[in-house]
Coordinates of C-alpha atoms in Angstrom, one line a residue:
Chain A
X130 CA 0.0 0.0 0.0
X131 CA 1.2 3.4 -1.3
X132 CA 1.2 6.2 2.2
X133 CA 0.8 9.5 1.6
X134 CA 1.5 10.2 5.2
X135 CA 3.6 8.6 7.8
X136 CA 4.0 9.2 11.6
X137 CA 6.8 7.5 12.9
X138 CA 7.4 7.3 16.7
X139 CA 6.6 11.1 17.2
X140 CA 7.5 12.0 20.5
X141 CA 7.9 16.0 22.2
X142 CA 8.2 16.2 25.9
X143 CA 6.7 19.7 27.8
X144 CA 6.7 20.3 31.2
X145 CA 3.0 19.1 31.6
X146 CA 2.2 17.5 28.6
X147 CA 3.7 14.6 26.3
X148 CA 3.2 12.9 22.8
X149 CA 4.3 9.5 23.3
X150 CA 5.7 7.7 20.2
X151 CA 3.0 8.8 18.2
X152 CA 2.8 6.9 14.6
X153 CA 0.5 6.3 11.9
X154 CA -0.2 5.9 8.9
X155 CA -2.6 7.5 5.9
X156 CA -3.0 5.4 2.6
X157 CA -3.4 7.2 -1.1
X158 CA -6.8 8.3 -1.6
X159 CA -8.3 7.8 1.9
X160 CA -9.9 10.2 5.1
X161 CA -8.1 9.8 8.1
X162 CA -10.2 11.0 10.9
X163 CA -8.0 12.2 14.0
X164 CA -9.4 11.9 17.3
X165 CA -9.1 12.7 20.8
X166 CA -10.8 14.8 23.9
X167 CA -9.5 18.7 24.0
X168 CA -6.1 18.4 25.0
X169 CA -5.2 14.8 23.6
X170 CA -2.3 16.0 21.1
X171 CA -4.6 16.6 17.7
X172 CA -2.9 19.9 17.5
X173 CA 0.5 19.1 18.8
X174 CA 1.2 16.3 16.2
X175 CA -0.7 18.5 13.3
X176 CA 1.7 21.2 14.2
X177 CA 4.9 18.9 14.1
X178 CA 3.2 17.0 10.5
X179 CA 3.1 20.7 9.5
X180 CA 6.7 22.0 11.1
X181 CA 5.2 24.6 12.9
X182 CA 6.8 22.2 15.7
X183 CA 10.6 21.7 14.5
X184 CA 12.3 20.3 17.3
X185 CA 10.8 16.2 18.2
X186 CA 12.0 13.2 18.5
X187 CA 11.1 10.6 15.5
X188 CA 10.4 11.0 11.9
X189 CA 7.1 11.6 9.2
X190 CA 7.7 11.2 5.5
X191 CA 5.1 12.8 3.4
X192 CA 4.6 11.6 -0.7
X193 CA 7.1 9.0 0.8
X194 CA 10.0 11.5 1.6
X195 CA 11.4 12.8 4.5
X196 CA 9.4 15.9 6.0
X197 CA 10.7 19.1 4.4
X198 CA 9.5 22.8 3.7
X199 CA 9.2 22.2 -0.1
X200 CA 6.7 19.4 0.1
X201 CA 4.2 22.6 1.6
X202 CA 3.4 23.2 -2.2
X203 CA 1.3 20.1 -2.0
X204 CA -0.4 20.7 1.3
X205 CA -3.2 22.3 2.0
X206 CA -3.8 23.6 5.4
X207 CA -6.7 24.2 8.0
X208 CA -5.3 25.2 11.4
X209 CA -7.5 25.5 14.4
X210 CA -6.9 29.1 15.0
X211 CA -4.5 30.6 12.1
X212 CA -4.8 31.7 9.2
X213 CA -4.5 35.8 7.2
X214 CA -4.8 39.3 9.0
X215 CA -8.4 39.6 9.4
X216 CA -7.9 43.3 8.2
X217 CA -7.4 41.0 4.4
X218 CA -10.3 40.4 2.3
X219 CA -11.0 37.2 0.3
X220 CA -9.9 38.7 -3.2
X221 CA -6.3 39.7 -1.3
X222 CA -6.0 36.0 -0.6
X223 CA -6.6 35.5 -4.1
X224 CA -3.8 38.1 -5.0
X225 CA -1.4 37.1 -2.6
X226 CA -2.0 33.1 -2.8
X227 CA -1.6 33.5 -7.3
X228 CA 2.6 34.3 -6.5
X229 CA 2.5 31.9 -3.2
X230 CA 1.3 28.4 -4.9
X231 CA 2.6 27.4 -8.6
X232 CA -0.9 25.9 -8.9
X233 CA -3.2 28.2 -7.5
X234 CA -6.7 28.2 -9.1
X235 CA -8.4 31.5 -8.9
X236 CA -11.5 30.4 -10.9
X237 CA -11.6 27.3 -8.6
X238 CA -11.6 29.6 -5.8
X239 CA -13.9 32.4 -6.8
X240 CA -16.2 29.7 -7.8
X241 CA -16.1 28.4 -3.8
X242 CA -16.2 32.3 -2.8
X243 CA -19.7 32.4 -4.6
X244 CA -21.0 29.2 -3.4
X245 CA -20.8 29.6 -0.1
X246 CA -22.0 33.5 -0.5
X247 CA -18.5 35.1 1.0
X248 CA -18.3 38.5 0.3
X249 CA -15.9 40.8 -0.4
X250 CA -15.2 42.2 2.9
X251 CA -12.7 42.0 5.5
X252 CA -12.4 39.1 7.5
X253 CA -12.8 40.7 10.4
X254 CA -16.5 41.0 9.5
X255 CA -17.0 37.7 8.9
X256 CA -18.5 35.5 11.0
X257 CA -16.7 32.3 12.8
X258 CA -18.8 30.0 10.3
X259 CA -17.8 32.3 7.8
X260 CA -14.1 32.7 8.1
X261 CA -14.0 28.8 8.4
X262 CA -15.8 28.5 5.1
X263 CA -12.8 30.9 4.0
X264 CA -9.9 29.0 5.4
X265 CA -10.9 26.0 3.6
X266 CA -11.5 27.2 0.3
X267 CA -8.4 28.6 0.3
X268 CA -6.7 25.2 1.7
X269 CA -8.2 23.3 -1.1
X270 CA -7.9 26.0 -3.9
X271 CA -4.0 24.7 -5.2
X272 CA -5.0 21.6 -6.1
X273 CA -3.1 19.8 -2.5
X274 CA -2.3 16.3 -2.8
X275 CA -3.3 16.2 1.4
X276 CA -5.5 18.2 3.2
X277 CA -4.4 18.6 6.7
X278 CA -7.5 19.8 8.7
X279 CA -7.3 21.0 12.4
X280 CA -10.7 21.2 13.2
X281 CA -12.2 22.3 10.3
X282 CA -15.8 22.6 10.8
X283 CA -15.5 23.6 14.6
X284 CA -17.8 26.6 14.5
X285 CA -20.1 25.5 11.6
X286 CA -23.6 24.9 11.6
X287 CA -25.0 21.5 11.1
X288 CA -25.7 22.8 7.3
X289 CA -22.3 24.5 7.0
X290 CA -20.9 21.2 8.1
X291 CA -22.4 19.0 5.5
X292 CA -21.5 21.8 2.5
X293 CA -18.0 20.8 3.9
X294 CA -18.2 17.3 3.8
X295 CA -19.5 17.3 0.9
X296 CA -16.6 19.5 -0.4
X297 CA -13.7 17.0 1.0
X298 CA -16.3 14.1 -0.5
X299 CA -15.5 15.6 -4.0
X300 CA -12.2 16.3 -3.4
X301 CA -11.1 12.4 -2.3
X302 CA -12.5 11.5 -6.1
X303 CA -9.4 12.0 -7.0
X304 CA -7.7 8.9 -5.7
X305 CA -4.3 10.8 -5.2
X306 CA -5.8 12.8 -2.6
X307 CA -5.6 11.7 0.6
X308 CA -7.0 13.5 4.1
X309 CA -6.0 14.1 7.8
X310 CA -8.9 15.1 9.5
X311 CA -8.6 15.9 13.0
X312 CA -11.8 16.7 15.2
X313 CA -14.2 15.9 18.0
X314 CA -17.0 16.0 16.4
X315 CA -16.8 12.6 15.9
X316 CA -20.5 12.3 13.9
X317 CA -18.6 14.2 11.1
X318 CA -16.3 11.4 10.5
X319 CA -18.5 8.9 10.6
X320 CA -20.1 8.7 6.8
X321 CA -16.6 10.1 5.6
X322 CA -13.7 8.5 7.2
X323 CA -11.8 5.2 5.9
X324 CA -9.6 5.3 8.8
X325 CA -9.9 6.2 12.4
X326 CA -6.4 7.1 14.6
X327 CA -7.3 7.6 18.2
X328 CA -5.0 9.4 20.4
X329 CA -5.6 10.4 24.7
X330 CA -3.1 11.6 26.6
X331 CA -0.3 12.0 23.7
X332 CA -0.4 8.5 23.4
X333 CA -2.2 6.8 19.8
X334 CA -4.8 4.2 21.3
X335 CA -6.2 2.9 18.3
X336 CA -5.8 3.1 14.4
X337 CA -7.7 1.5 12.1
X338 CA -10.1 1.5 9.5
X339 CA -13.5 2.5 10.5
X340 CA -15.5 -0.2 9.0
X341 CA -13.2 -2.5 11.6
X342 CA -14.3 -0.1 14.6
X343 CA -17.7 0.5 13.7
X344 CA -18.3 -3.4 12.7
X345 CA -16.5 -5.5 15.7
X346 CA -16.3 -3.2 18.0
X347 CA -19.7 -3.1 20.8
X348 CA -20.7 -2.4 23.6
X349 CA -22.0 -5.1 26.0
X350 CA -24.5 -4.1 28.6
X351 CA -25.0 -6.6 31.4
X352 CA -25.7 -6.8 35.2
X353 CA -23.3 -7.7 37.8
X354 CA -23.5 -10.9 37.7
X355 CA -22.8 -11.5 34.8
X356 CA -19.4 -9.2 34.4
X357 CA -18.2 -11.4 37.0
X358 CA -18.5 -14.2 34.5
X359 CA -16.4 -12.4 31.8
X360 CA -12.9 -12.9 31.5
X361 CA -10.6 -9.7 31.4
X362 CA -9.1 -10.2 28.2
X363 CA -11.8 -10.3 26.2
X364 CA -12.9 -6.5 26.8
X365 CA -10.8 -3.4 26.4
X366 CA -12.6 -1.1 29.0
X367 CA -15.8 -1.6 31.7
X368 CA -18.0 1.5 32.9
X369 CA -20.3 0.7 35.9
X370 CA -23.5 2.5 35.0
X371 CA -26.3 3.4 37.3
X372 CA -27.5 -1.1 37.6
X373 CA -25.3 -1.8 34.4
X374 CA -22.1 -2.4 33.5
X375 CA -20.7 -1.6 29.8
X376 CA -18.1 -3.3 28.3
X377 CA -16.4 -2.2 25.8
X378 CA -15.3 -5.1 23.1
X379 CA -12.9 -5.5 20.4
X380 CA -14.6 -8.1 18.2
X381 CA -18.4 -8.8 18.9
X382 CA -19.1 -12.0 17.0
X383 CA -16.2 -13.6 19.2
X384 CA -17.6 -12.3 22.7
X385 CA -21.0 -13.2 21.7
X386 CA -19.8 -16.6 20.6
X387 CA -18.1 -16.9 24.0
X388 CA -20.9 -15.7 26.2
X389 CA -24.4 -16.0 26.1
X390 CA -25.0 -12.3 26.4
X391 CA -28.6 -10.7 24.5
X392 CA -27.6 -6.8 24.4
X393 CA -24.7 -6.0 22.0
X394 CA -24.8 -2.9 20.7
X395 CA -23.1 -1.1 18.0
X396 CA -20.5 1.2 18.5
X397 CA -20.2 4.7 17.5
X398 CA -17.1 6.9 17.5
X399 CA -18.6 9.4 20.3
X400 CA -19.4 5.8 22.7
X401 CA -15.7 4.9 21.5
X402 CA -14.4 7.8 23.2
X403 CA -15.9 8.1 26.1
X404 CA -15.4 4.2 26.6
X405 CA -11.6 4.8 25.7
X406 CA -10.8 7.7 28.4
X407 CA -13.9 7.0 31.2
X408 CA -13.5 3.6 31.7
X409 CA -11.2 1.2 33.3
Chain B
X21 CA 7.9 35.5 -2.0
X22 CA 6.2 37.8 -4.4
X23 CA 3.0 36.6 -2.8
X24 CA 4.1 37.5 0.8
X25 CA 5.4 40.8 0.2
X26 CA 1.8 41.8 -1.8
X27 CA 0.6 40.3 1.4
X28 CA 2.8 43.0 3.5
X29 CA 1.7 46.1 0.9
X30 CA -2.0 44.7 0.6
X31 CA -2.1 45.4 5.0
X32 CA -0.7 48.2 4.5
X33 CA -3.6 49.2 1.9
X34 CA -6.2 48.1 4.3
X35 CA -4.5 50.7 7.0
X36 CA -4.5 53.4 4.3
X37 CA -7.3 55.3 6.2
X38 CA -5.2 55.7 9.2
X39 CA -2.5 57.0 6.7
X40 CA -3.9 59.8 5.3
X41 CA -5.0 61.0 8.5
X42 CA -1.0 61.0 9.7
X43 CA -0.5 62.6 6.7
X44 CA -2.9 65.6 7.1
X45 CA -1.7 66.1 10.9
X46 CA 1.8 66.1 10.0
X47 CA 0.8 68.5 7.4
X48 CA -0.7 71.0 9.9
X49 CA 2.0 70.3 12.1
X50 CA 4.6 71.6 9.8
X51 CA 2.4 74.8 8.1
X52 CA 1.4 75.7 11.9
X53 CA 4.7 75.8 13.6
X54 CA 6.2 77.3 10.3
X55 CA 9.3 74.2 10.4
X56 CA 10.5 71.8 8.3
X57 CA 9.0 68.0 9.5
X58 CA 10.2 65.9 6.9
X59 CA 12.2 63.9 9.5
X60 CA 8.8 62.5 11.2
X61 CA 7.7 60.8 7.7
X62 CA 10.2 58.3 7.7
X63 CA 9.4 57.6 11.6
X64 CA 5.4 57.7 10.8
X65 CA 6.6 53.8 8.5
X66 CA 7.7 52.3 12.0
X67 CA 4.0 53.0 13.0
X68 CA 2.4 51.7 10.0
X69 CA 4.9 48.1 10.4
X70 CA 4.4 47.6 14.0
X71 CA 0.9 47.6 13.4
X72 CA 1.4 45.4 10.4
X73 CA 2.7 43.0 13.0
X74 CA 0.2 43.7 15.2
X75 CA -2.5 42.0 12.8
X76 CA -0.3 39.2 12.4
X77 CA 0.0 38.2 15.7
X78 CA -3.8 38.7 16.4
X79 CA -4.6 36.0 13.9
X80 CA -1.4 34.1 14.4
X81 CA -0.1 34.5 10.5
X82 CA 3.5 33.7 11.5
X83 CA 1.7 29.8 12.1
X84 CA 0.1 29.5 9.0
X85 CA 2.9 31.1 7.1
X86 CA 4.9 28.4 8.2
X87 CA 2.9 25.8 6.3
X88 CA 3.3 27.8 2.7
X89 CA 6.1 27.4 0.4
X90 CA 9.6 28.5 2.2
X91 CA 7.4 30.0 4.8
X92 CA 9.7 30.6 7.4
X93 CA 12.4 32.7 5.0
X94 CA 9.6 34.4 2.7
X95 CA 8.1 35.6 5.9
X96 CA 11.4 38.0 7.0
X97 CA 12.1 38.5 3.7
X98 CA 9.1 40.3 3.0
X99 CA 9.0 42.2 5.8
X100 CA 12.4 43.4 6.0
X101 CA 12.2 44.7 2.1
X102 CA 8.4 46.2 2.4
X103 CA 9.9 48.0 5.4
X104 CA 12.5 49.2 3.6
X105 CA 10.4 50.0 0.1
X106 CA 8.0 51.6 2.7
X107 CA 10.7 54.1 3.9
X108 CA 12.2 55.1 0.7
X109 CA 8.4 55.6 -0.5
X110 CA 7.8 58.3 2.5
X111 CA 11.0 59.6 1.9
X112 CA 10.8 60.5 -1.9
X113 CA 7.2 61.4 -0.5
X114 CA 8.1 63.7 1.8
X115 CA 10.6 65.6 -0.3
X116 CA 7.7 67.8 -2.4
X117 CA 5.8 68.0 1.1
X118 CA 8.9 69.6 2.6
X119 CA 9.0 72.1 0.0
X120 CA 5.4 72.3 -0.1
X121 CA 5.6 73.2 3.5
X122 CA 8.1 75.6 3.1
X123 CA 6.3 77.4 0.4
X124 CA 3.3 77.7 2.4
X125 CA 5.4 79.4 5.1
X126 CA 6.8 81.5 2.7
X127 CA 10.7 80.6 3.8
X128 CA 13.3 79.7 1.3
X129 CA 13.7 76.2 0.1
X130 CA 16.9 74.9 1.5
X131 CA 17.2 71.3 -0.6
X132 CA 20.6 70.5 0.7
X133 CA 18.9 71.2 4.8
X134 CA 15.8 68.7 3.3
X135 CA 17.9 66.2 2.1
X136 CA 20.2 66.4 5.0
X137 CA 17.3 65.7 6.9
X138 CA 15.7 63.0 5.3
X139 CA 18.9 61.0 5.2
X140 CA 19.3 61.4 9.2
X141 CA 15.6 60.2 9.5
X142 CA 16.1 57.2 6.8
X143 CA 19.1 56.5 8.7
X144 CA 17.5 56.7 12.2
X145 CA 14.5 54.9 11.3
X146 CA 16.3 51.5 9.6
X147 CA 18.6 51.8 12.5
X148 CA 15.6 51.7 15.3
X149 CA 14.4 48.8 13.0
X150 CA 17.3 46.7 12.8
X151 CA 17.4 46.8 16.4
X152 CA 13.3 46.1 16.9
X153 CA 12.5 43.1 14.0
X154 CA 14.7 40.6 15.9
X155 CA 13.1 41.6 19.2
X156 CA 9.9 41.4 18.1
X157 CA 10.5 37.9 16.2
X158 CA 11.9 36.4 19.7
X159 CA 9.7 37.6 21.9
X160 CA 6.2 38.3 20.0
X161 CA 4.9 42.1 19.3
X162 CA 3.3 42.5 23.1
X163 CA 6.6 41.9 24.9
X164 CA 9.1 43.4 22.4
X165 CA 6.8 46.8 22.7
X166 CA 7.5 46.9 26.3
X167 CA 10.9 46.0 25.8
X168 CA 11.7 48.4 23.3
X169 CA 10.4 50.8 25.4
X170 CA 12.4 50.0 28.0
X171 CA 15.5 50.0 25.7
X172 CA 15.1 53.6 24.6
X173 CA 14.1 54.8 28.0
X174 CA 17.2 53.2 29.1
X175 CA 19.4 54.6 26.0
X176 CA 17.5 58.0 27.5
X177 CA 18.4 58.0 30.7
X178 CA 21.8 57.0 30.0
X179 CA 22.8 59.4 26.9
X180 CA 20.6 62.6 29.9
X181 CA 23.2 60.7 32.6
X182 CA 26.7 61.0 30.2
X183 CA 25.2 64.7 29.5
X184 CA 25.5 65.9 32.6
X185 CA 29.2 64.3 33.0
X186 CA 31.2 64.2 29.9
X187 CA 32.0 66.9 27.7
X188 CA 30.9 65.4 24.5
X189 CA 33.1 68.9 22.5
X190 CA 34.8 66.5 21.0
X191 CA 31.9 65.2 18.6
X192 CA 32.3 67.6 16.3
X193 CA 35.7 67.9 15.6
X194 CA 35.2 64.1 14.7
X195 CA 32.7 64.7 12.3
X196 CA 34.4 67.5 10.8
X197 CA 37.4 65.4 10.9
X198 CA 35.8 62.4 9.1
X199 CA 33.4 65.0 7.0
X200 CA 34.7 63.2 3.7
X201 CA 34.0 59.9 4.5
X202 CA 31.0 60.9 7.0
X203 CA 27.9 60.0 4.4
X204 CA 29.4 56.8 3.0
X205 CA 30.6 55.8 6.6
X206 CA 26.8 55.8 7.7
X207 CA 25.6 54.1 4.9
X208 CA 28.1 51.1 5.0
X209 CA 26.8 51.1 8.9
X210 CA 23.4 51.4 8.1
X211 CA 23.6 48.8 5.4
X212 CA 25.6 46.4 8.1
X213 CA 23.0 46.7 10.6
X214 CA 20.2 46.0 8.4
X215 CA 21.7 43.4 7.1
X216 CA 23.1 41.8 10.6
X217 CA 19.3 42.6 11.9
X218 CA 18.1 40.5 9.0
X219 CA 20.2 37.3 9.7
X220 CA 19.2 37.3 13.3
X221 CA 15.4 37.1 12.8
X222 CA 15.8 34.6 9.7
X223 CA 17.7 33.1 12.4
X224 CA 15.5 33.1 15.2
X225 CA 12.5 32.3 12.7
X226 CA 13.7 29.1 11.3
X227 CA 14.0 27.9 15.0
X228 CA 10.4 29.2 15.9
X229 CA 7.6 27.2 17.7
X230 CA 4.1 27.9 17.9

């Protein structure tokens, strides 16, 4: 399999906060969502993928070379809270992006500008949906190989998110394309992602595909008495509920082959989550 | 690079407002007090940069520069030469306002006095900015402000101390001593300190974290 991004063993040490040999891996052509509680490392490891972050210990190789500022031609960038003076407007962009990419697209972009009804005005009058809207048009409008996304539809409306998906949607068509989507809004991912990393704590807890997660993974829910019965290793995580326990299992047709238990439920990535960093 | 130093003129644009307003009150301030302020142009583009740094720090530009094309080196590049474009601009712009002024005040036009002038300004001005850019690159535009302020109060209270204990008679018999070489002395300075100033914030850029 051809990567288009690889995280190997990332680590960076601050004084209250680690990333803990951080790696994985995002095939050609496929979403990759990113995702974690506030404060898990999205950002940190984004920022290191992007060298906003220089000094780490480890090693990513992007279009299969090491990690250098050339390779930025093909990138196209949402940051959680970055991006042009707000005193710009959108047709500046347009000016100053034309000498900044080879392959900037200004039709491709003024085309975005009218669809999703941004104005001519200063950023600073935009709304936060708005200037969202903005960053990613312009992230997508020089034809990027990867899209690396720090919470990119954080502020949007339930409407404004699904113009956005459908955006990335069209833009994956292109089976070179691939996409690092970091979030937790996790319902985003769900209809979009191929692949689901998983990090808490600065440490990666899961990555995998998300029809794995979402089709072996479940949730058990049984009394007392019959957690007792279930051995250890055959559940990641338990959470005592108010007179159930959940249990969180890796592959459901083996635990219900195993044990005789009726309520299995499917997983989704927001359960996931909470199972991952509540329980024990 | 083209791209970021359009961005660096295209802020500058959006400020233009502010601008003209300088320009009107330093208009007024010259025809009023009858004197030549051609100096204070030059001085007005430290303003006009600060605050360009000012908006890139509110929406954390230096960041998402990073991310572009040679990001990191395009980013003091640009800045350093807009500064520099943006001083000779007010310069060459001040020169017909000077004699404007002096029309207005019905004095004689003294173009040797102007341009005498303007060169001490240019000079003064890319000197205060060689020593602000790298501060402001290592410690971020809130910080360096104070601690540029502190500097010149500093420089201040030092140069109103040595006033008071040395007898600086000697100056001029070294500039009329060196009166020849004077000019081109200043500009091989000015050039060197600009230049040195550059290296450092490249410097201290390609090693930034955000």
């Amino acid at each position: 399999m051809e990567y288009i991004l690889e995280v190997n063993n990332v680590s960076k040490k601050y004084d209250t906060f680690a990333l803990k040999d951080v790696s994985f891996k995002l095939p050609k052509g496929m979403i990759m969502g990113f995702i974690g509680e506030n404060g898990a490392g999205k950002t940190t490891t984004i920022k290191i993928i992007l060298d906003i972050i220089k000094t780490y210990e480890g090693n990513i190789k992007i279009f299969g070379q090491d990690k250098n500022t050339e390779l930025n031609k093909d990138i196209g960038v949402v940051l959680d809270d970055a991006f042009f003076p707000e005193i710009l407007t959108p047709k500046d962009i347009d000016i100053i992006m034309q000498d900044i990419y080879e392959n900037w697209d200004s039709k491709l972009y003024n085309d975005y500008l009218n669809k999703f009804n941004l104005q001519n005005k200063p950023i600073k009058t935009f709304s936060k949906g708005m200037r969202k809207k903005l960053e990613i048009i312009t992230a997508l409008s020089h034809h990027p190989k990867l899209l690396i996304l720090d919470e990119p539809t954080s502020g949007l409306d339930p409407v404004g998110r699904s113009e956005i998906i459908d955006i990335f949607q069209d833009f994956i068509q292109n089976e070179d394309c691939s996409i690092l989507f970091s979030t937790h809004i996790t319902t985003d991912l769900e209809h979009i992602a191929d692949y689901i990393t998983f990090i808490n704590n600065g440490e990666i807890v899961l990555s995998k595909t998300s029809d794995e997660i979402l089709n072996n993974f479940g949730i058990v829910k049984c009394s007392e008495k019959e957690f007792k019965k279930v051995d250890k290793k055959d559940y990641l995580k338990y959470r005592l509920n108010a007179c159930d326990y959940e249990l969180l299992v890796e592959n459901k047709k083996d635990f219900k082959k195993k044990y005789d238990f009726k309520i299995i439920d499917k997983i989704t990535l927001d359960e996931l989550m909470v199972m991952m960093i509540k329980g024990e | 690079m083209l791209g970021f130093i359009k961005k660096e003129l295209l802020m500058i644009k959006g400020n233009f407002k502010s601008i003209w307003l300088i320009l009107i009150i330093y208009l007024l301030i010259g025809i009023f007090n009858k004197m030549d302020v051609s100096f204070i142009l030059p001085f007005i583009c430290t303003v006009i940069m600060i605050s360009t740094f000012s908006y890139d720090n509110l929406n954390s530009w230096d960041a998402y520069a990073f991310t572009l094309p040679n990001g990191r080196k395009n980013l003091v590049k640009s800045k350093y030469l807009v500064t520099i474009l943006t001083i000779l601009f007010f310069s060459i712009l001040s020169i017909p306002l000077s004699i404007l002024i002096t029309h207005l005040n019905n004095l004689p036009v003294n173009y040797l006095e102007i341009l005498v002038t303007l060169f001490g300004a240019i000079f003064g001005t890319l000197f205060i900015i060689s020593i602000m850019y790298p501060i402001i690159y290592k410690l971020g535009i809130e910080k360096a402000r104070i601690t540029i302020f502190v500097i010149i109060f500093g420089i201040a209270i030092v140069g109103a101390i040595l006033i008071q204990f040395v007898n600086f008679e000697f100056i001029p018999n070294i500039i009329s001593t060196l009166s020849n070489y004077l000019i081109p002395i200043l500009i091989i300075i000015l050039i060197l300190s600009v230049l040195i100033s550059y290296f450092i914030s490249l410097k201290i850029v390609s090693k930034k974290e955000y």
